[in-house]
PDB file of C-alpha atoms and ligand atoms in Angstrom:
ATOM      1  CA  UNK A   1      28.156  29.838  36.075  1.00  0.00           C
ATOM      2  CA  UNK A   2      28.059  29.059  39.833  1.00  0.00           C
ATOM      3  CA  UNK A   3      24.714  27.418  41.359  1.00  0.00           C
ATOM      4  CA  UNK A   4      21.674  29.577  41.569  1.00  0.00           C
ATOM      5  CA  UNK A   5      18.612  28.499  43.105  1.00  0.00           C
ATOM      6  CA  UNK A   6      16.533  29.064  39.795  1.00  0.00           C
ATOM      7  CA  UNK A   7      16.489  29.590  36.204  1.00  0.00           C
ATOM      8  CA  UNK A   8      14.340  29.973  33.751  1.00  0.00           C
ATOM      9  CA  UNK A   9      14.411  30.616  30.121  1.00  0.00           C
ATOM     10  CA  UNK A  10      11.934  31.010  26.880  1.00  0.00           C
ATOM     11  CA  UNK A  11      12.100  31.352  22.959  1.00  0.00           C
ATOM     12  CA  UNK A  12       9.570  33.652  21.322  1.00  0.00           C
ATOM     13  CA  UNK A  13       8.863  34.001  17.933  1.00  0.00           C
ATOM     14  CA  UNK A  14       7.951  37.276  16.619  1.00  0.00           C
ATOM     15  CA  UNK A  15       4.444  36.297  14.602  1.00  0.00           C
ATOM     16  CA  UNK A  16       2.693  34.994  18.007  1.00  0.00           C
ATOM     17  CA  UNK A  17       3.349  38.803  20.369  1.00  0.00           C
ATOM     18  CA  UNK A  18       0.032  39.093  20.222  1.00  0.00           C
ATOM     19  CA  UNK A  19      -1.312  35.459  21.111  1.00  0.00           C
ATOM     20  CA  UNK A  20       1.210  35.107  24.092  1.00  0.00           C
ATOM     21  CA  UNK A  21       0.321  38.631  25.170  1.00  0.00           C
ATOM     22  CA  UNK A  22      -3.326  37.698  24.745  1.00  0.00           C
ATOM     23  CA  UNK A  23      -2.674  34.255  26.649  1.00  0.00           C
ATOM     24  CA  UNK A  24      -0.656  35.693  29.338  1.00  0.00           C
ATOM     25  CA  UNK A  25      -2.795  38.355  30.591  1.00  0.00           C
ATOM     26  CA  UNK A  26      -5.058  35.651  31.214  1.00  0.00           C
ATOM     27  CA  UNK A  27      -3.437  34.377  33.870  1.00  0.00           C
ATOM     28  CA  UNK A  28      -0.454  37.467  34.796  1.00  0.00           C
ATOM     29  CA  UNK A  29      -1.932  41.108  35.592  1.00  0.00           C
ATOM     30  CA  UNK A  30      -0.553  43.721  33.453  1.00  0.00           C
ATOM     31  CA  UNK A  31       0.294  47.148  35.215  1.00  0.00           C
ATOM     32  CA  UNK A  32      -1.621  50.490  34.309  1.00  0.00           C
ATOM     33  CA  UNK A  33       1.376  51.733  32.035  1.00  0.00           C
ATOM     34  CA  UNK A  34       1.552  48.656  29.496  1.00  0.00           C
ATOM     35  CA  UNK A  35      -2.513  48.204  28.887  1.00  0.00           C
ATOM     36  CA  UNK A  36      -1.699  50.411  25.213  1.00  0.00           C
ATOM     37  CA  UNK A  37       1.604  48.909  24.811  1.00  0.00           C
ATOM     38  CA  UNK A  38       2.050  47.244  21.612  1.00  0.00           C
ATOM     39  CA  UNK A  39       1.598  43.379  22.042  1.00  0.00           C
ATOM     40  CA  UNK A  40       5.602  42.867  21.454  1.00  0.00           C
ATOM     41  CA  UNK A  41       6.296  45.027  24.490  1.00  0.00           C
ATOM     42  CA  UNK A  42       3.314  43.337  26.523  1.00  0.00           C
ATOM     43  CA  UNK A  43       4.257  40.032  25.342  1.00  0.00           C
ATOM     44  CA  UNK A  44       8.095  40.750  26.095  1.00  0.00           C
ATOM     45  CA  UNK A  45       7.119  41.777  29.866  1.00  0.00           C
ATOM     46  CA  UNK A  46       4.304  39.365  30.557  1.00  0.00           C
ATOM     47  CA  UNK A  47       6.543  36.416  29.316  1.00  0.00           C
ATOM     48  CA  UNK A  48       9.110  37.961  31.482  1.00  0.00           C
ATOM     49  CA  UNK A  49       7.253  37.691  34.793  1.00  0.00           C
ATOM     50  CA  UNK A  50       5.841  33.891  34.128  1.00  0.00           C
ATOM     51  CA  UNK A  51       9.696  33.013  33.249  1.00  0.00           C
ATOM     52  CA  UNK A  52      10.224  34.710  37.389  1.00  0.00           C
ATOM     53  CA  UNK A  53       7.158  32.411  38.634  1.00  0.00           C
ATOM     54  CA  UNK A  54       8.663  29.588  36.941  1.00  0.00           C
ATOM     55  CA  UNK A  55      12.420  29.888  38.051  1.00  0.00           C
ATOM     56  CA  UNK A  56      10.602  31.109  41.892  1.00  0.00           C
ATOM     57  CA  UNK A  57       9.149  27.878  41.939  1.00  0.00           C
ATOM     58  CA  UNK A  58      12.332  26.158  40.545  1.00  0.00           C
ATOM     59  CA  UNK A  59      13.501  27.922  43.888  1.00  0.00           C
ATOM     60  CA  UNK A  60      11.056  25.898  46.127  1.00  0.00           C
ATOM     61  CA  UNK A  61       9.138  29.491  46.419  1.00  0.00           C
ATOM     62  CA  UNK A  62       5.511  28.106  46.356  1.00  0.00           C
ATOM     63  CA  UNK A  63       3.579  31.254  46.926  1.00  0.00           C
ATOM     64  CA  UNK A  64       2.132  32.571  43.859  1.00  0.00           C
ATOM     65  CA  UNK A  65       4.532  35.650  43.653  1.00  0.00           C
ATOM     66  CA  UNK A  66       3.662  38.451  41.920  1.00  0.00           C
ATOM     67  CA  UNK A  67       6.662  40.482  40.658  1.00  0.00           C
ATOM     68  CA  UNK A  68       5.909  44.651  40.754  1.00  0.00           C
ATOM     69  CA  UNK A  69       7.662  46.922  39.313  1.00  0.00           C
ATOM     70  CA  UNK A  70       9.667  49.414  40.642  1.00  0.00           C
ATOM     71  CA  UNK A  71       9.641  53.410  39.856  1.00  0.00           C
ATOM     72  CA  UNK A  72      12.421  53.009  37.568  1.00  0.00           C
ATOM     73  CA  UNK A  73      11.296  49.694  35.808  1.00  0.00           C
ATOM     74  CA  UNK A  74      13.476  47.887  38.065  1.00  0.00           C
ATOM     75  CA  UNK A  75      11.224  44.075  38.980  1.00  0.00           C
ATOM     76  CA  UNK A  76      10.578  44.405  42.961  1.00  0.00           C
ATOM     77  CA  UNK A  77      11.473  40.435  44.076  1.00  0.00           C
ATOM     78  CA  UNK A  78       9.720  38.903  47.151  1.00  0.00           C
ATOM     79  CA  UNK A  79      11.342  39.323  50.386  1.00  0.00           C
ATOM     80  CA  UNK A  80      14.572  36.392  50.426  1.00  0.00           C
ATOM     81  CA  UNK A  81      15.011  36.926  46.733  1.00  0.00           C
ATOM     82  CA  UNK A  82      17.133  39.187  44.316  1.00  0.00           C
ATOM     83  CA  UNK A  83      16.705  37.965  40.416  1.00  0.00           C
ATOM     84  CA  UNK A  84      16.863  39.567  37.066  1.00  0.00           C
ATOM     85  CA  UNK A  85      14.884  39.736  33.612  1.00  0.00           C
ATOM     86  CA  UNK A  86      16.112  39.734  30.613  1.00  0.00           C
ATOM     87  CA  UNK A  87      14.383  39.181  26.665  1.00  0.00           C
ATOM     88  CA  UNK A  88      15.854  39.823  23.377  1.00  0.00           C
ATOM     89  CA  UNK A  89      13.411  39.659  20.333  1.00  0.00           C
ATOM     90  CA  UNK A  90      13.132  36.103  20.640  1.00  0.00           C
ATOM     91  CA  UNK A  91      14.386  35.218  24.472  1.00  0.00           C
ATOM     92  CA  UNK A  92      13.607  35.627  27.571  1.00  0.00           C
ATOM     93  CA  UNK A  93      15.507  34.647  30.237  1.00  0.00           C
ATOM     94  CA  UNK A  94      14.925  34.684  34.463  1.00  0.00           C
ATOM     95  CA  UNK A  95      17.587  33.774  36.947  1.00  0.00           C
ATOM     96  CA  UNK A  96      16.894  34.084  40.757  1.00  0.00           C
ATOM     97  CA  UNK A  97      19.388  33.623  43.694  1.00  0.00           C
ATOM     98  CA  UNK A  98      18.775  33.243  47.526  1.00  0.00           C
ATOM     99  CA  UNK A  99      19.401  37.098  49.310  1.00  0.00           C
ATOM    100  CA  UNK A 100      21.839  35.311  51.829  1.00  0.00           C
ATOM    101  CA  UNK A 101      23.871  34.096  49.495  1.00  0.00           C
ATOM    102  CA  UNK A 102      23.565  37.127  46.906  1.00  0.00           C
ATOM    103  CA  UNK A 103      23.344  40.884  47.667  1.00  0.00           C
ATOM    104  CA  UNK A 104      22.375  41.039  43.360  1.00  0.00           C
ATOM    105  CA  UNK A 105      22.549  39.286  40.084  1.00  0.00           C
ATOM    106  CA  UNK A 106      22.157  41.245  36.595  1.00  0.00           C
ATOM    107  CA  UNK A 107      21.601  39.382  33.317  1.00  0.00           C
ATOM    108  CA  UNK A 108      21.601  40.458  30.054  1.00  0.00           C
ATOM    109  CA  UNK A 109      21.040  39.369  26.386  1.00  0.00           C
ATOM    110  CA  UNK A 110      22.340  41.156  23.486  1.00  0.00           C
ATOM    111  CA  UNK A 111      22.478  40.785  20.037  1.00  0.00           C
ATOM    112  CA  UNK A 112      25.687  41.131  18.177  1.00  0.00           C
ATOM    113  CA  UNK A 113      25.831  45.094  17.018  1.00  0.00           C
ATOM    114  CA  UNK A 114      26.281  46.030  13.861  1.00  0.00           C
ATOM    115  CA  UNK A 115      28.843  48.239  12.472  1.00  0.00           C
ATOM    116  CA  UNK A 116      26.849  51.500  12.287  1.00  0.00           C
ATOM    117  CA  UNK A 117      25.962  50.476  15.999  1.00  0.00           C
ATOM    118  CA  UNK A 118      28.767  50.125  17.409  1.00  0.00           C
ATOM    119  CA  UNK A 119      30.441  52.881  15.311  1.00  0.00           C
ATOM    120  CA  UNK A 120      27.838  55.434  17.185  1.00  0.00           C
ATOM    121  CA  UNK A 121      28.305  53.888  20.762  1.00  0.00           C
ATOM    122  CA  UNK A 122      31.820  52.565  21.122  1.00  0.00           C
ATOM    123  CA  UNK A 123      33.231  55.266  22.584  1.00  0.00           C
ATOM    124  CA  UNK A 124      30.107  56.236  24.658  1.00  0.00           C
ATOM    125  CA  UNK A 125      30.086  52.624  26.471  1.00  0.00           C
ATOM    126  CA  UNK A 126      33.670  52.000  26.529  1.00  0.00           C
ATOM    127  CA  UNK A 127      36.718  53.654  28.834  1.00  0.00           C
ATOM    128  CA  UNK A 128      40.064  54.200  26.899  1.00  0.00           C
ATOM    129  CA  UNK A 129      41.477  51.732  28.877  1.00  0.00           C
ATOM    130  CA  UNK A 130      38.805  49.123  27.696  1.00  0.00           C
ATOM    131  CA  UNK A 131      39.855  50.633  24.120  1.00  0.00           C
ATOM    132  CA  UNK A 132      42.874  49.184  23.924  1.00  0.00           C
ATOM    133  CA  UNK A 133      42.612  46.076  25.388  1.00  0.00           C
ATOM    134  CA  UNK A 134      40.018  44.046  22.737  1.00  0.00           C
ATOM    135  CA  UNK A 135      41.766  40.252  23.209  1.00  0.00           C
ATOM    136  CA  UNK A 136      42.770  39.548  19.918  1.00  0.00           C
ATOM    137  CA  UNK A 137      40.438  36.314  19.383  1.00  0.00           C
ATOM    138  CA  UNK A 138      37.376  38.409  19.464  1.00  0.00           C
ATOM    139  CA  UNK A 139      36.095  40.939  16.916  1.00  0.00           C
ATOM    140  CA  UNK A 140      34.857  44.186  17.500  1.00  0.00           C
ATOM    141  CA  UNK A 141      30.761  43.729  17.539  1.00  0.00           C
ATOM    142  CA  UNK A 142      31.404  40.471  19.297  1.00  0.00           C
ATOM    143  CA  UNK A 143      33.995  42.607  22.001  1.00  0.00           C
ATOM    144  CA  UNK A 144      31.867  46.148  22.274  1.00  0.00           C
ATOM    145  CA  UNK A 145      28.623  43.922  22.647  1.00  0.00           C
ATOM    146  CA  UNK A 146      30.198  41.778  25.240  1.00  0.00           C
ATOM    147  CA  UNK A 147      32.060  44.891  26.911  1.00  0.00           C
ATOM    148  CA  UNK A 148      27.829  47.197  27.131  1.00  0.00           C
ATOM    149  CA  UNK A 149      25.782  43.456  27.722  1.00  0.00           C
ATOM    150  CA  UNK A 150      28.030  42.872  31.115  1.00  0.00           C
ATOM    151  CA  UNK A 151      28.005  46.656  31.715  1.00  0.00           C
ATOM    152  CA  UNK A 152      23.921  46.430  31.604  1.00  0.00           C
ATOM    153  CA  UNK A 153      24.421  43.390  34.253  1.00  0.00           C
ATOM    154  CA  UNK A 154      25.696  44.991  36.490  1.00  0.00           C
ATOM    155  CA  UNK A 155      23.298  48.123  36.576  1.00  0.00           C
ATOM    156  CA  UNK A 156      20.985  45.482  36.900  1.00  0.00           C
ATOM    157  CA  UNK A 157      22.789  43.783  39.603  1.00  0.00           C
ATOM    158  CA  UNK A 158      23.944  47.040  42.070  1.00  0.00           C
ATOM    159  CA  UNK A 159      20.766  49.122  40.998  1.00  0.00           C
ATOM    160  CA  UNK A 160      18.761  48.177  43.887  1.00  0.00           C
ATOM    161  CA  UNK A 161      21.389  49.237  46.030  1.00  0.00           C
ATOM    162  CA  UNK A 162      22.377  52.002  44.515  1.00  0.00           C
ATOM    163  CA  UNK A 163      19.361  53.682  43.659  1.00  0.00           C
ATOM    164  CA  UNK A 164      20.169  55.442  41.053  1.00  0.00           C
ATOM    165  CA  UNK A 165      21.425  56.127  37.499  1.00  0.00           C
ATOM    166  CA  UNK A 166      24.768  55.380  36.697  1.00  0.00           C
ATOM    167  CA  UNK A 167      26.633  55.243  33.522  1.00  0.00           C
ATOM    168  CA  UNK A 168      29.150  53.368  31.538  1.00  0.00           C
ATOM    169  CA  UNK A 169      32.269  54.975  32.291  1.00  0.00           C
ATOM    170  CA  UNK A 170      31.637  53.601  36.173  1.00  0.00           C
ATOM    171  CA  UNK A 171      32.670  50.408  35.473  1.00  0.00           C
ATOM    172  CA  UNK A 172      35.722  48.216  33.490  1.00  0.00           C
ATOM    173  CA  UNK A 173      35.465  45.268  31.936  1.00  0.00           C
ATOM    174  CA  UNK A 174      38.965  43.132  32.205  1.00  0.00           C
ATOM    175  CA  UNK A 175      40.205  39.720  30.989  1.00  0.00           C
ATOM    176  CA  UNK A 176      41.397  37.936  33.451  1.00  0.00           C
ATOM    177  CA  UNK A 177      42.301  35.062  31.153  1.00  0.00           C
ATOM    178  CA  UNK A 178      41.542  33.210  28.183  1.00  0.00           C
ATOM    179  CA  UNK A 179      37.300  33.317  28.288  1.00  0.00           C
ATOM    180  CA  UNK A 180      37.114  34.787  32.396  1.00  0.00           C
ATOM    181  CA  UNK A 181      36.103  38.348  32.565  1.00  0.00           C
ATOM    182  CA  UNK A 182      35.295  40.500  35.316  1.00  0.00           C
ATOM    183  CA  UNK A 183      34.053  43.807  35.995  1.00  0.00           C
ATOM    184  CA  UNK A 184      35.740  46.257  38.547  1.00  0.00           C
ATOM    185  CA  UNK A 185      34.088  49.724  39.644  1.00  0.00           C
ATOM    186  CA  UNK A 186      36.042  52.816  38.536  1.00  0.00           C
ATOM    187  CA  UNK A 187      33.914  54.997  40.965  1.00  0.00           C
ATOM    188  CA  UNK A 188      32.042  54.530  44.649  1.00  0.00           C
ATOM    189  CA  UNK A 189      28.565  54.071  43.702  1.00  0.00           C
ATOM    190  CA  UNK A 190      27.560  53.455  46.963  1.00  0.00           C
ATOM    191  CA  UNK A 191      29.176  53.028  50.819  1.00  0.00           C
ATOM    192  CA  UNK A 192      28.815  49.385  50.291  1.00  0.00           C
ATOM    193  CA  UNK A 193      30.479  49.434  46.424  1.00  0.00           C
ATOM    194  CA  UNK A 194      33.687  51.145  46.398  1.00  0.00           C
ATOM    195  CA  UNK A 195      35.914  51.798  43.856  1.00  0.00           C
ATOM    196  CA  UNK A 196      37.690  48.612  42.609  1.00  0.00           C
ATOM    197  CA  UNK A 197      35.317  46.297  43.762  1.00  0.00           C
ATOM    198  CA  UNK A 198      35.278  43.586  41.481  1.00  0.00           C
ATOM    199  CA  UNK A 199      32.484  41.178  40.379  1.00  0.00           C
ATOM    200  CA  UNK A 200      32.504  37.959  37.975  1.00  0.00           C
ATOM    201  CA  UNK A 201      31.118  37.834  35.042  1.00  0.00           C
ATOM    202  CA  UNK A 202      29.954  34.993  33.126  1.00  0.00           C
ATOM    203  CA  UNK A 203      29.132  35.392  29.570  1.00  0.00           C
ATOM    204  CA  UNK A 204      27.809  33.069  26.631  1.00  0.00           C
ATOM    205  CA  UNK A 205      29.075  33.986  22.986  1.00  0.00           C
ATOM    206  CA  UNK A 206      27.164  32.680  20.436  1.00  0.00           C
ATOM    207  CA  UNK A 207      26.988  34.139  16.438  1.00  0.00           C
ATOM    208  CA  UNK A 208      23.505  35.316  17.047  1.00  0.00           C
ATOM    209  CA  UNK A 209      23.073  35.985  20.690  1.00  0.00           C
ATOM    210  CA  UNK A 210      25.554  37.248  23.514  1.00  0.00           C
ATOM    211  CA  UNK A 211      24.350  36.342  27.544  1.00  0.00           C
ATOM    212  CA  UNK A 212      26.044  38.424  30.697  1.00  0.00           C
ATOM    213  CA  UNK A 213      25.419  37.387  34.215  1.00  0.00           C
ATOM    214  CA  UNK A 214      27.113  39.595  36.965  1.00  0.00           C
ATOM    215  CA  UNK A 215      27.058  38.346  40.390  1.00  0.00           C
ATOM    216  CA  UNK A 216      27.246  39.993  43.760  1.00  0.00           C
ATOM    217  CA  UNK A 217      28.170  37.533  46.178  1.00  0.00           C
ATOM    218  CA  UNK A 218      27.452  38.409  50.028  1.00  0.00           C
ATOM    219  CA  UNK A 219      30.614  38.783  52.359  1.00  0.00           C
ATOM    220  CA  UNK A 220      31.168  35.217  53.387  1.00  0.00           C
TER     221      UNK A 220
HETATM  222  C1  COA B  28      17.770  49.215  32.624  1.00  0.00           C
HETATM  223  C2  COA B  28      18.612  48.631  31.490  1.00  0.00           C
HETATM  224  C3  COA B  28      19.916  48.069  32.074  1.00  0.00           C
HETATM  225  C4  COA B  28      17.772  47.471  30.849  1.00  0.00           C
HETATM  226  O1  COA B  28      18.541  46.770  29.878  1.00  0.00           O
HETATM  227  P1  COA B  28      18.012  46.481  28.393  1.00  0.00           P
HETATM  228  O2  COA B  28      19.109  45.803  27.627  1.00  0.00           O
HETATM  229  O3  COA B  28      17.454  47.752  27.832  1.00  0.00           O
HETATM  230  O4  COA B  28      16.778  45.504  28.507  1.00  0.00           O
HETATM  231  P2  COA B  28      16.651  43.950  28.928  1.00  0.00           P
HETATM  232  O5  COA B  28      15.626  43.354  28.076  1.00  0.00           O
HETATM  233  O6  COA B  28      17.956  43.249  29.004  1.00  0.00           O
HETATM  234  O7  COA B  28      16.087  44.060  30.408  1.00  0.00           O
HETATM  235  C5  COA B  28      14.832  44.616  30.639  1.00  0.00           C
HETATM  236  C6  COA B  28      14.464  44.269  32.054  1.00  0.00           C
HETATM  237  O8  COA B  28      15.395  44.858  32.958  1.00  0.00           O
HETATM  238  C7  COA B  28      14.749  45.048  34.205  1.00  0.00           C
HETATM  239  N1  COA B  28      15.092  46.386  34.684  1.00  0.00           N
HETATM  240  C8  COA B  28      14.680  47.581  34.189  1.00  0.00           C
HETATM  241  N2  COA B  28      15.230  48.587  34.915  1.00  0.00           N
HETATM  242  C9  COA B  28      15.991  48.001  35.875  1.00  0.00           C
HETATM  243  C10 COA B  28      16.794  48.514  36.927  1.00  0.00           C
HETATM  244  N3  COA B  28      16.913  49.833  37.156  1.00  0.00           N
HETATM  245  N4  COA B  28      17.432  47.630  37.733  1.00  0.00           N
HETATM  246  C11 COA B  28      17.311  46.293  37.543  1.00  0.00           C
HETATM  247  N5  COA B  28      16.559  45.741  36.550  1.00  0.00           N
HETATM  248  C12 COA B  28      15.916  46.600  35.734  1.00  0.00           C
HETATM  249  C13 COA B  28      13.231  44.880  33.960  1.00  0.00           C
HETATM  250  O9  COA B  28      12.835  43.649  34.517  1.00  0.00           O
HETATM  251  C14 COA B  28      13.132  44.861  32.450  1.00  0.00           C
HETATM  252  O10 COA B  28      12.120  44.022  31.942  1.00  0.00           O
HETATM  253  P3  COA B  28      10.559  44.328  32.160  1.00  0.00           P
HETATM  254  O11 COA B  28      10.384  45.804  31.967  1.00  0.00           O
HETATM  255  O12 COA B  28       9.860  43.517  31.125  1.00  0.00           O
HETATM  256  O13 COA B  28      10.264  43.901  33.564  1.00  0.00           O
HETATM  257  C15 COA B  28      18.971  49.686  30.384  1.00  0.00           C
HETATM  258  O14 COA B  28      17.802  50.081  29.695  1.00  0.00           O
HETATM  259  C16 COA B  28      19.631  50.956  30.921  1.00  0.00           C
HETATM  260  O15 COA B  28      18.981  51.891  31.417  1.00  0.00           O
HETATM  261  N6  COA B  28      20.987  51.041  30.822  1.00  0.00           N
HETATM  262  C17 COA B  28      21.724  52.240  31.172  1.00  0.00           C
HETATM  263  C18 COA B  28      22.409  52.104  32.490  1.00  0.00           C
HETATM  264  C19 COA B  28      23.658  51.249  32.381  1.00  0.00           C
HETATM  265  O16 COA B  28      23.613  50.168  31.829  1.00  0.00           O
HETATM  266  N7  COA B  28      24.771  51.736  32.921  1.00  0.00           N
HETATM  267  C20 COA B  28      26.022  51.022  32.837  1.00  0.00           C
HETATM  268  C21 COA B  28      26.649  50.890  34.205  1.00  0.00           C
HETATM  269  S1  COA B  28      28.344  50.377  34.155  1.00  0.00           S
END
């Protein structure tokens, strides 16, 4: 993974949502829509926005941000900044990057699917193409989770550019070789993202948890 200007990352267990939701809104304001949430969702998004201040900080961005939200639930950055959020069950995970050296960054944490799952999405999430090309070294949940974790990265990544919902037949996920994948658009999303415009992705496999970061680098 290439150098970005901050990173931050948590582990939550399940039995404290509503202590760290309790604790957090302490210090974190909670917007209008999540004051009935349940405390997993609350804790989940509060934990969320103190991993941002954290990695912000990491940054050498000493205002106190605070980190809105968007109309579509997309996190609104301060001016200099793109970032993503990401949380699992049990993670939660920041990364920021300087806006002159990054038009966007996506992340994304999945766990592994499990057979039923991936038997009802597979061919929703994948292209044909992408059907026929699972490297041999990797099994199916561990390929198909991979394959919808860096296709979530990058709708994280272009979204606030593009501005609007796009699905996963957009995008292809390729091997370039043994453990480098990247992700090349099948449509133009935008005037600035044309078709075949390919991005890096950088992913993590582990038994219980699989981590995507896409990264869109500004022209040099
Ligand atoms: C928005 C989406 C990508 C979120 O992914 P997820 O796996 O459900 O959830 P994660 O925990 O990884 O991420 C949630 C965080 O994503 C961020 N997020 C939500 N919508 C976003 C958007 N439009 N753009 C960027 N970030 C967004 C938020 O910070 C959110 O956390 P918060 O609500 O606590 O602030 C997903 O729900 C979705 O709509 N996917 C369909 C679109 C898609 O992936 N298309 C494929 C294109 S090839």
């Amino acid at each position: 993974m290439p150098n970005l200007s901050g990173y931050f990352s948590l582990c939550l267990d399940p039995a404290d949502y509503t202590a760290v939701a309790e604790a957090l809104q302490a210090e974190l304001p909670l917007p209008q829509t999540l004051l009935s949430a349940v405390p997993k969702r609350q804790s989940l998004y509060l934990t969320g926005r103190y991993c941002a201040r954290e990695a912000l900080k990491q940054a050498g961005w000493t205002p106190q941000p605070e980190i809105t939200t968007g109309p579509v639930g997309e996190p609104i950055w301060p001016p200099g900044w793109v970032g993503s959020i990401t949380h699992s069950q049990t993670h939660v995970s920041v990364a920021i990057a300087a806006a002159t050296a990054y038009r966007g960054l996506g992340l994304d944490n999945e766990t592994p699917m499990s057979e039923k799952t991936l038997q009802a999405v597979k061919d929703k999430i994948s292209t044909p193409s992408e059907r026929q090309k699972q490297p041999q070294n990797m099994s199916e949940q561990v390929y198909y989770t991979l394959l919808f974790s860096a296709k979530e990265s990058l709708y994280k990544a272009l979204y606030p550019t593009v501005r609007r919902f796009f699905d996963f037949q957009a995008a292809e996920l390729h091997q370039r070789d043994a453990g480098r994948f990247e992700i090349a658009l099948i449509e133009t999303l935008h005037p600035e993202l044309p078709a075949d415009q390919c991005f890096p992705v950088y992913c993590q496999l582990a038994a219980e948890q699989i981590f995507t970061a896409v990264l869109w680098q500004t022209a040099d």
